[in-house]
Amino acid sequence: MTRNFFVGGNWKMNGSKATIDTITDGLNATKVPEGVQVVCGAPDVYLTYAQSKITNASVQVAAQNCYKEAKGAFTGETSADFLKDLGVNWVILGHSERRHVFGESDELIGEKCKKALATGLNIIPCIGEQLEEREAGKTEEVVFNQMKFIKDNVDDWSKVVIAYEPVWAIGTGKVATPEQAQDIHEKLRAWLKAEVSQEVADSVRILYGGSVNGKNCKELAAKPDIDGFLVGGASLKPEFSDIIRARE
C-alpha cells in the first residue's frame, strides 16, 4: 500500500506575527510535490493568524495540544471543540515536552486522543524513549506501552498519523541513524499488525522526529517504513522547504 508522504512542522513556543509572516511566505512559495501533505503546528494564540497567512493549498495548520474535556473550569486549556470551531483540523498530542516537561501521563494522552477524534480532528500522537531507556534496552517496551494507551482510544485510524520521536534526539542535534529509525518504525508497524490489524499496519503513516534537517532528510525519507517527519527547529527555517521535498 502506498502511504502519502507527510511532513509536520512543530513551531513550539516560538514566533511573532513578523516571524510567522516570514515562515508562511516560505511555505506559500514552496512547490509541494504531488501527494505530499504538510501540516504546521502553530502556537494557539497564532492559529487564526497563521491560517490567514497560508495560501498554499497543500499546507494546513495544526494545534500543538488540546485537553480531554470540551469545556469547563480548566483555566488556560484549549478544547478540541475550540479548534474545530476555528477550522483547525489537526492537533499534535503527547509530544515529549508535554510528557516530560509538563508531566502528562500515557493515560491522559490517550484520553486527549479519544476526545480529539470524537470532535472530528485528525491527530498526531507522539511516542518515544529517553536516552536512559534506550541505553537500558527498553525502547520497544516504552514505545509499545505508549502506543497501547493511544490504540485503546482510537476508533478511526484514518485520522491518525503517529510520530516516533526519540527524546534524546529532539533539539539536541543528535539524530537516530536511518537504520535505527527504520528498525523502530518497522517494529511499530509489526505491533500495529498484531494489536490492531494488517490493514491499519499497512495504511497508518509513521513519522520520524528528532533533529531532522535539510541535510539528513533524504536518507531518512528513503527508508520504507518512514512516512515523513515531525520537524521542530528546522520548520522555522528556509530549509523546511527542502524537507518537504525530501522524496523528490
mmCIF file of C-alpha atoms in Angstrom:
data_model
loop_
_atom_site.group_PDB
_atom_site.id
_atom_site.type_symbol
_atom_site.label_atom_id
_atom_site.label_comp_id
_atom_site.label_asym_id
_atom_site.label_seq_id
_atom_site.Cartn_x
_atom_site.Cartn_y
_atom_site.Cartn_z
ATOM 1 C CA MET A 1 0.000 0.000 0.000
ATOM 2 C CA THR A 2 1.248 3.472 -0.873
ATOM 3 C CA ARG A 3 1.210 5.876 2.049
ATOM 4 C CA ASN A 4 1.304 9.577 1.161
ATOM 5 C CA PHE A 5 4.371 11.357 2.495
ATOM 6 C CA PHE A 6 3.578 13.627 5.454
ATOM 7 C CA VAL A 7 5.691 16.498 6.773
ATOM 8 C CA GLY A 8 4.682 18.087 10.051
ATOM 9 C CA GLY A 9 6.210 21.244 11.437
ATOM 10 C CA ASN A 10 6.114 21.976 15.169
ATOM 11 C CA TRP A 11 6.832 25.633 15.825
ATOM 12 C CA LYS A 12 6.614 25.039 19.599
ATOM 13 C CA MET A 13 6.573 28.210 21.743
ATOM 14 C CA ASN A 14 8.230 30.331 19.090
ATOM 15 C CA GLY A 15 7.090 33.078 16.798
ATOM 16 C CA SER A 16 5.547 36.500 16.399
ATOM 17 C CA LYS A 17 3.414 37.945 13.651
ATOM 18 C CA ALA A 18 6.572 39.060 11.890
ATOM 19 C CA THR A 19 8.289 35.668 12.079
ATOM 20 C CA ILE A 20 5.102 33.864 11.041
ATOM 21 C CA ASP A 21 4.939 36.193 8.033
ATOM 22 C CA THR A 22 8.420 35.011 7.060
ATOM 23 C CA ILE A 23 7.666 31.326 7.649
ATOM 24 C CA THR A 24 4.382 31.405 5.741
ATOM 25 C CA ASP A 25 5.935 33.340 2.861
ATOM 26 C CA GLY A 26 8.363 30.440 2.515
ATOM 27 C CA LEU A 27 5.592 27.850 2.729
ATOM 28 C CA ASN A 28 3.476 29.677 0.163
ATOM 29 C CA ALA A 29 6.408 29.768 -2.241
ATOM 30 C CA THR A 30 7.204 26.056 -1.780
ATOM 31 C CA LYS A 31 6.160 23.736 -4.600
ATOM 32 C CA VAL A 32 4.822 20.818 -2.570
ATOM 33 C CA PRO A 33 5.210 17.562 -4.538
ATOM 34 C CA GLU A 34 2.006 15.820 -5.548
ATOM 35 C CA GLY A 35 0.709 13.544 -2.801
ATOM 36 C CA VAL A 36 2.755 15.192 -0.047
ATOM 37 C CA GLN A 37 0.828 16.541 2.947
ATOM 38 C CA VAL A 38 2.191 19.418 5.049
ATOM 39 C CA VAL A 39 0.773 20.386 8.451
ATOM 40 C CA CYS A 40 2.361 23.036 10.698
ATOM 41 C CA GLY A 41 1.706 23.317 14.429
ATOM 42 C CA ALA A 42 1.364 26.952 15.429
ATOM 43 C CA PRO A 43 1.034 28.344 18.957
ATOM 44 C CA ASP A 44 -2.610 28.596 19.993
ATOM 45 C CA VAL A 45 -2.703 32.388 20.039
ATOM 46 C CA TYR A 46 -1.430 32.493 16.446
ATOM 47 C CA LEU A 47 -3.578 29.711 14.950
ATOM 48 C CA THR A 48 -6.006 32.039 13.207
ATOM 49 C CA TYR A 49 -3.221 34.379 12.127
ATOM 50 C CA ALA A 50 -1.217 31.503 10.631
ATOM 51 C CA GLN A 51 -4.328 30.239 8.826
ATOM 52 C CA SER A 52 -4.907 33.686 7.353
ATOM 53 C CA LYS A 53 -1.351 33.901 6.011
ATOM 54 C CA ILE A 54 -1.118 30.449 4.381
ATOM 55 C CA THR A 55 -2.311 30.435 0.782
ATOM 56 C CA ASN A 56 -0.635 27.192 -0.303
ATOM 57 C CA ALA A 57 -3.465 24.661 -0.624
ATOM 58 C CA SER A 58 -1.094 21.813 0.286
ATOM 59 C CA VAL A 59 -0.332 23.281 3.730
ATOM 60 C CA GLN A 60 -2.622 23.082 6.766
ATOM 61 C CA VAL A 61 -2.354 24.386 10.321
ATOM 62 C CA ALA A 62 -2.363 22.220 13.453
ATOM 63 C CA ALA A 63 -2.665 22.975 17.143
ATOM 64 C CA GLN A 64 0.134 21.767 19.390
ATOM 65 C CA ASN A 65 -2.137 20.399 22.116
ATOM 66 C CA CYS A 66 -5.708 20.203 23.385
ATOM 67 C CA TYR A 67 -7.476 18.987 26.514
ATOM 68 C CA LYS A 68 -9.636 15.916 27.144
ATOM 69 C CA GLU A 69 -12.781 17.904 28.038
ATOM 70 C CA ALA A 70 -14.997 20.002 25.770
ATOM 71 C CA LYS A 71 -15.393 22.936 28.182
ATOM 72 C CA GLY A 72 -15.431 23.879 31.828
ATOM 73 C CA ALA A 73 -13.276 25.183 34.661
ATOM 74 C CA PHE A 74 -9.911 24.359 33.084
ATOM 75 C CA THR A 75 -8.125 27.711 33.048
ATOM 76 C CA GLY A 76 -5.555 28.056 30.297
ATOM 77 C CA GLU A 77 -6.502 24.878 28.444
ATOM 78 C CA THR A 78 -7.565 24.531 24.810
ATOM 79 C CA SER A 79 -10.597 22.465 23.859
ATOM 80 C CA ALA A 80 -10.768 20.304 20.745
ATOM 81 C CA ASP A 81 -14.137 21.968 20.175
ATOM 82 C CA PHE A 82 -12.412 25.364 20.070
ATOM 83 C CA LEU A 83 -10.067 24.085 17.379
ATOM 84 C CA LYS A 84 -12.898 22.655 15.321
ATOM 85 C CA ASP A 85 -14.753 25.968 15.634
ATOM 86 C CA LEU A 86 -11.682 27.761 14.225
ATOM 87 C CA GLY A 87 -11.451 25.368 11.282
ATOM 88 C CA VAL A 88 -8.297 23.741 12.632
ATOM 89 C CA ASN A 89 -8.421 20.061 11.678
ATOM 90 C CA TRP A 90 -5.173 18.734 13.153
ATOM 91 C CA VAL A 91 -3.651 18.540 16.627
ATOM 92 C CA ILE A 92 -0.320 17.246 17.937
ATOM 93 C CA LEU A 93 -0.756 15.243 21.151
ATOM 94 C CA GLY A 94 1.640 13.726 23.674
ATOM 95 C CA HIS A 95 4.786 15.443 22.422
ATOM 96 C CA SER A 96 7.767 14.534 24.613
ATOM 97 C CA GLU A 97 7.771 18.061 26.047
ATOM 98 C CA ARG A 98 4.165 17.554 27.174
ATOM 99 C CA ARG A 99 5.168 14.253 28.755
ATOM 100 C CA HIS A 100 8.486 15.209 30.346
ATOM 101 C CA VAL A 101 8.204 18.964 30.990
ATOM 102 C CA PHE A 102 4.503 19.142 31.885
ATOM 103 C CA GLY A 103 4.135 15.649 33.340
ATOM 104 C CA GLU A 104 1.352 14.337 31.091
ATOM 105 C CA SER A 105 0.704 10.639 31.631
ATOM 106 C CA ASP A 106 0.109 7.974 29.000
ATOM 107 C CA GLU A 107 -3.463 7.755 30.307
ATOM 108 C CA LEU A 108 -4.120 11.485 29.873
ATOM 109 C CA ILE A 109 -2.650 11.478 26.374
ATOM 110 C CA GLY A 110 -4.929 8.573 25.477
ATOM 111 C CA GLU A 111 -7.947 10.489 26.785
ATOM 112 C CA LYS A 112 -6.932 13.527 24.737
ATOM 113 C CA CYS A 113 -6.698 11.342 21.630
ATOM 114 C CA LYS A 114 -10.181 9.988 22.259
ATOM 115 C CA LYS A 115 -11.716 13.437 22.715
ATOM 116 C CA ALA A 116 -9.951 14.964 19.705
ATOM 117 C CA LEU A 117 -11.071 12.126 17.445
ATOM 118 C CA ALA A 118 -14.627 12.312 18.759
ATOM 119 C CA THR A 119 -14.621 16.007 17.883
ATOM 120 C CA GLY A 120 -13.607 15.197 14.318
ATOM 121 C CA LEU A 121 -9.966 16.234 14.484
ATOM 122 C CA ASN A 122 -7.034 14.405 12.922
ATOM 123 C CA ILE A 123 -4.342 13.621 15.475
ATOM 124 C CA ILE A 124 -0.554 13.336 15.505
ATOM 125 C CA PRO A 125 0.198 11.408 18.719
ATOM 126 C CA CYS A 126 3.888 11.335 19.660
ATOM 127 C CA ILE A 127 5.827 8.463 21.203
ATOM 128 C CA GLY A 128 9.483 7.943 22.025
ATOM 129 C CA GLU A 129 12.046 6.792 24.545
ATOM 130 C CA GLN A 130 14.506 8.757 26.664
ATOM 131 C CA LEU A 131 18.260 8.158 26.390
ATOM 132 C CA GLU A 132 18.492 6.078 29.563
ATOM 133 C CA GLU A 133 15.639 3.899 28.340
ATOM 134 C CA ARG A 134 17.367 3.267 25.015
ATOM 135 C CA GLU A 135 20.662 2.506 26.742
ATOM 136 C CA ALA A 136 18.842 0.057 29.027
ATOM 137 C CA GLY A 137 17.391 -1.757 26.012
ATOM 138 C CA LYS A 138 13.846 -0.657 26.845
ATOM 139 C CA THR A 139 12.977 1.236 23.640
ATOM 140 C CA GLU A 140 10.385 -1.255 22.442
ATOM 141 C CA GLU A 141 8.853 -1.677 25.889
ATOM 142 C CA VAL A 142 8.455 2.085 26.272
ATOM 143 C CA VAL A 143 7.057 2.889 22.825
ATOM 144 C CA PHE A 144 4.725 -0.118 22.731
ATOM 145 C CA ASN A 145 3.308 0.850 26.133
ATOM 146 C CA GLN A 146 2.751 4.417 24.921
ATOM 147 C CA MET A 147 1.085 3.019 21.809
ATOM 148 C CA LYS A 148 -1.263 0.851 23.867
ATOM 149 C CA PHE A 149 -2.815 3.911 25.531
ATOM 150 C CA ILE A 150 -3.243 5.505 22.107
ATOM 151 C CA LYS A 151 -4.662 2.355 20.495
ATOM 152 C CA ASP A 152 -7.214 1.876 23.278
ATOM 153 C CA ASN A 153 -8.656 5.312 22.462
ATOM 154 C CA VAL A 154 -8.709 5.191 18.653
ATOM 155 C CA ASP A 155 -11.734 4.074 16.679
ATOM 156 C CA ASP A 156 -10.780 5.601 13.316
ATOM 157 C CA TRP A 157 -7.170 5.040 12.309
ATOM 158 C CA SER A 158 -7.605 7.026 9.088
ATOM 159 C CA LYS A 159 -7.409 10.156 11.270
ATOM 160 C CA VAL A 160 -4.149 9.136 12.985
ATOM 161 C CA VAL A 161 -0.548 9.888 11.992
ATOM 162 C CA ILE A 162 1.960 8.534 14.520
ATOM 163 C CA ALA A 163 5.179 10.444 15.268
ATOM 164 C CA TYR A 164 8.109 8.441 16.661
ATOM 165 C CA GLU A 165 10.493 10.876 18.308
ATOM 166 C CA PRO A 166 13.379 9.512 20.381
ATOM 167 C CA VAL A 167 13.555 12.066 23.183
ATOM 168 C CA TRP A 168 17.357 12.065 23.173
ATOM 169 C CA ALA A 169 17.319 13.337 19.561
ATOM 170 C CA ILE A 170 14.855 16.233 19.955
ATOM 171 C CA GLY A 171 16.587 19.593 19.708
ATOM 172 C CA THR A 172 19.956 18.065 20.558
ATOM 173 C CA GLY A 173 21.451 17.843 17.095
ATOM 174 C CA LYS A 174 21.694 14.084 17.607
ATOM 175 C CA VAL A 175 19.758 12.072 15.067
ATOM 176 C CA ALA A 176 18.906 8.409 15.129
ATOM 177 C CA THR A 177 20.677 6.817 12.194
ATOM 178 C CA PRO A 178 18.389 5.943 9.293
ATOM 179 C CA GLU A 179 18.887 2.302 10.277
ATOM 180 C CA GLN A 180 17.943 2.939 13.932
ATOM 181 C CA ALA A 181 14.849 4.887 12.903
ATOM 182 C CA GLN A 182 13.788 2.300 10.324
ATOM 183 C CA ASP A 183 14.226 -0.502 12.875
ATOM 184 C CA ILE A 184 11.756 1.069 15.324
ATOM 185 C CA HIS A 185 9.336 2.102 12.576
ATOM 186 C CA GLU A 186 9.316 -1.464 11.247
ATOM 187 C CA LYS A 187 8.704 -2.840 14.745
ATOM 188 C CA LEU A 188 5.903 -0.330 15.330
ATOM 189 C CA ARG A 189 4.243 -1.472 12.122
ATOM 190 C CA ALA A 190 4.541 -5.101 13.236
ATOM 191 C CA TRP A 191 2.999 -4.112 16.591
ATOM 192 C CA LEU A 192 0.069 -2.467 14.804
ATOM 193 C CA LYS A 193 -0.442 -5.631 12.756
ATOM 194 C CA ALA A 194 -0.508 -7.770 15.898
ATOM 195 C CA GLU A 195 -2.546 -5.411 18.094
ATOM 196 C CA VAL A 196 -4.892 -3.766 15.581
ATOM 197 C CA SER A 197 -4.935 -5.205 12.044
ATOM 198 C CA GLN A 198 -2.883 -5.768 8.916
ATOM 199 C CA GLU A 199 -4.901 -3.053 7.171
ATOM 200 C CA VAL A 200 -4.047 -0.452 9.816
ATOM 201 C CA ALA A 201 -0.395 -1.536 9.872
ATOM 202 C CA ASP A 202 -0.212 -1.033 6.118
ATOM 203 C CA SER A 203 -2.049 2.285 5.990
ATOM 204 C CA VAL A 204 -1.043 4.299 9.070
ATOM 205 C CA ARG A 205 1.774 6.745 8.490
ATOM 206 C CA ILE A 206 4.642 6.725 10.987
ATOM 207 C CA LEU A 207 6.775 9.860 11.085
ATOM 208 C CA TYR A 208 10.291 10.274 12.407
ATOM 209 C CA GLY A 209 11.106 13.277 14.576
ATOM 210 C CA GLY A 210 14.295 14.416 16.244
ATOM 211 C CA SER A 211 16.751 16.933 14.763
ATOM 212 C CA VAL A 212 15.570 16.370 11.173
ATOM 213 C CA ASN A 213 17.097 18.926 8.821
ATOM 214 C CA GLY A 214 17.699 19.645 5.166
ATOM 215 C CA LYS A 215 20.901 17.588 5.128
ATOM 216 C CA ASN A 216 19.685 14.320 6.663
ATOM 217 C CA CYS A 217 16.083 14.227 5.456
ATOM 218 C CA LYS A 218 16.623 12.472 2.113
ATOM 219 C CA GLU A 219 18.426 9.483 3.612
ATOM 220 C CA LEU A 220 15.793 9.098 6.323
ATOM 221 C CA ALA A 221 12.940 9.500 3.829
ATOM 222 C CA ALA A 222 14.323 6.688 1.691
ATOM 223 C CA LYS A 223 13.597 4.094 4.385
ATOM 224 C CA PRO A 224 10.480 2.013 3.611
ATOM 225 C CA ASP A 225 8.706 2.466 6.942
ATOM 226 C CA ILE A 226 9.477 6.168 7.446
ATOM 227 C CA ASP A 227 6.479 8.005 6.015
ATOM 228 C CA GLY A 228 7.584 11.545 6.758
ATOM 229 C CA PHE A 229 8.738 13.765 9.586
ATOM 230 C CA LEU A 230 7.664 15.862 12.534
ATOM 231 C CA VAL A 231 10.148 18.717 12.405
ATOM 232 C CA GLY A 232 10.940 21.126 15.227
ATOM 233 C CA GLY A 233 13.588 23.830 14.844
ATOM 234 C CA ALA A 234 14.104 23.336 11.113
ATOM 235 C CA SER A 235 10.402 24.060 10.472
ATOM 236 C CA LEU A 236 11.134 27.678 11.391
ATOM 237 C CA LYS A 237 13.863 27.952 8.737
ATOM 238 C CA PRO A 238 14.001 28.074 4.934
ATOM 239 C CA GLU A 239 15.375 24.505 4.861
ATOM 240 C CA PHE A 240 11.879 23.261 5.767
ATOM 241 C CA SER A 241 11.109 23.528 2.054
ATOM 242 C CA ASP A 242 13.932 21.051 1.368
ATOM 243 C CA ILE A 243 12.477 18.648 3.935
ATOM 244 C CA ILE A 244 9.050 18.879 2.300
ATOM 245 C CA ARG A 245 10.724 17.809 -0.951
ATOM 246 C CA ALA A 246 12.811 15.049 0.660
ATOM 247 C CA ARG A 247 11.483 12.329 -1.656
ATOM 248 C CA GLU A 248 11.981 14.186 -4.907
#
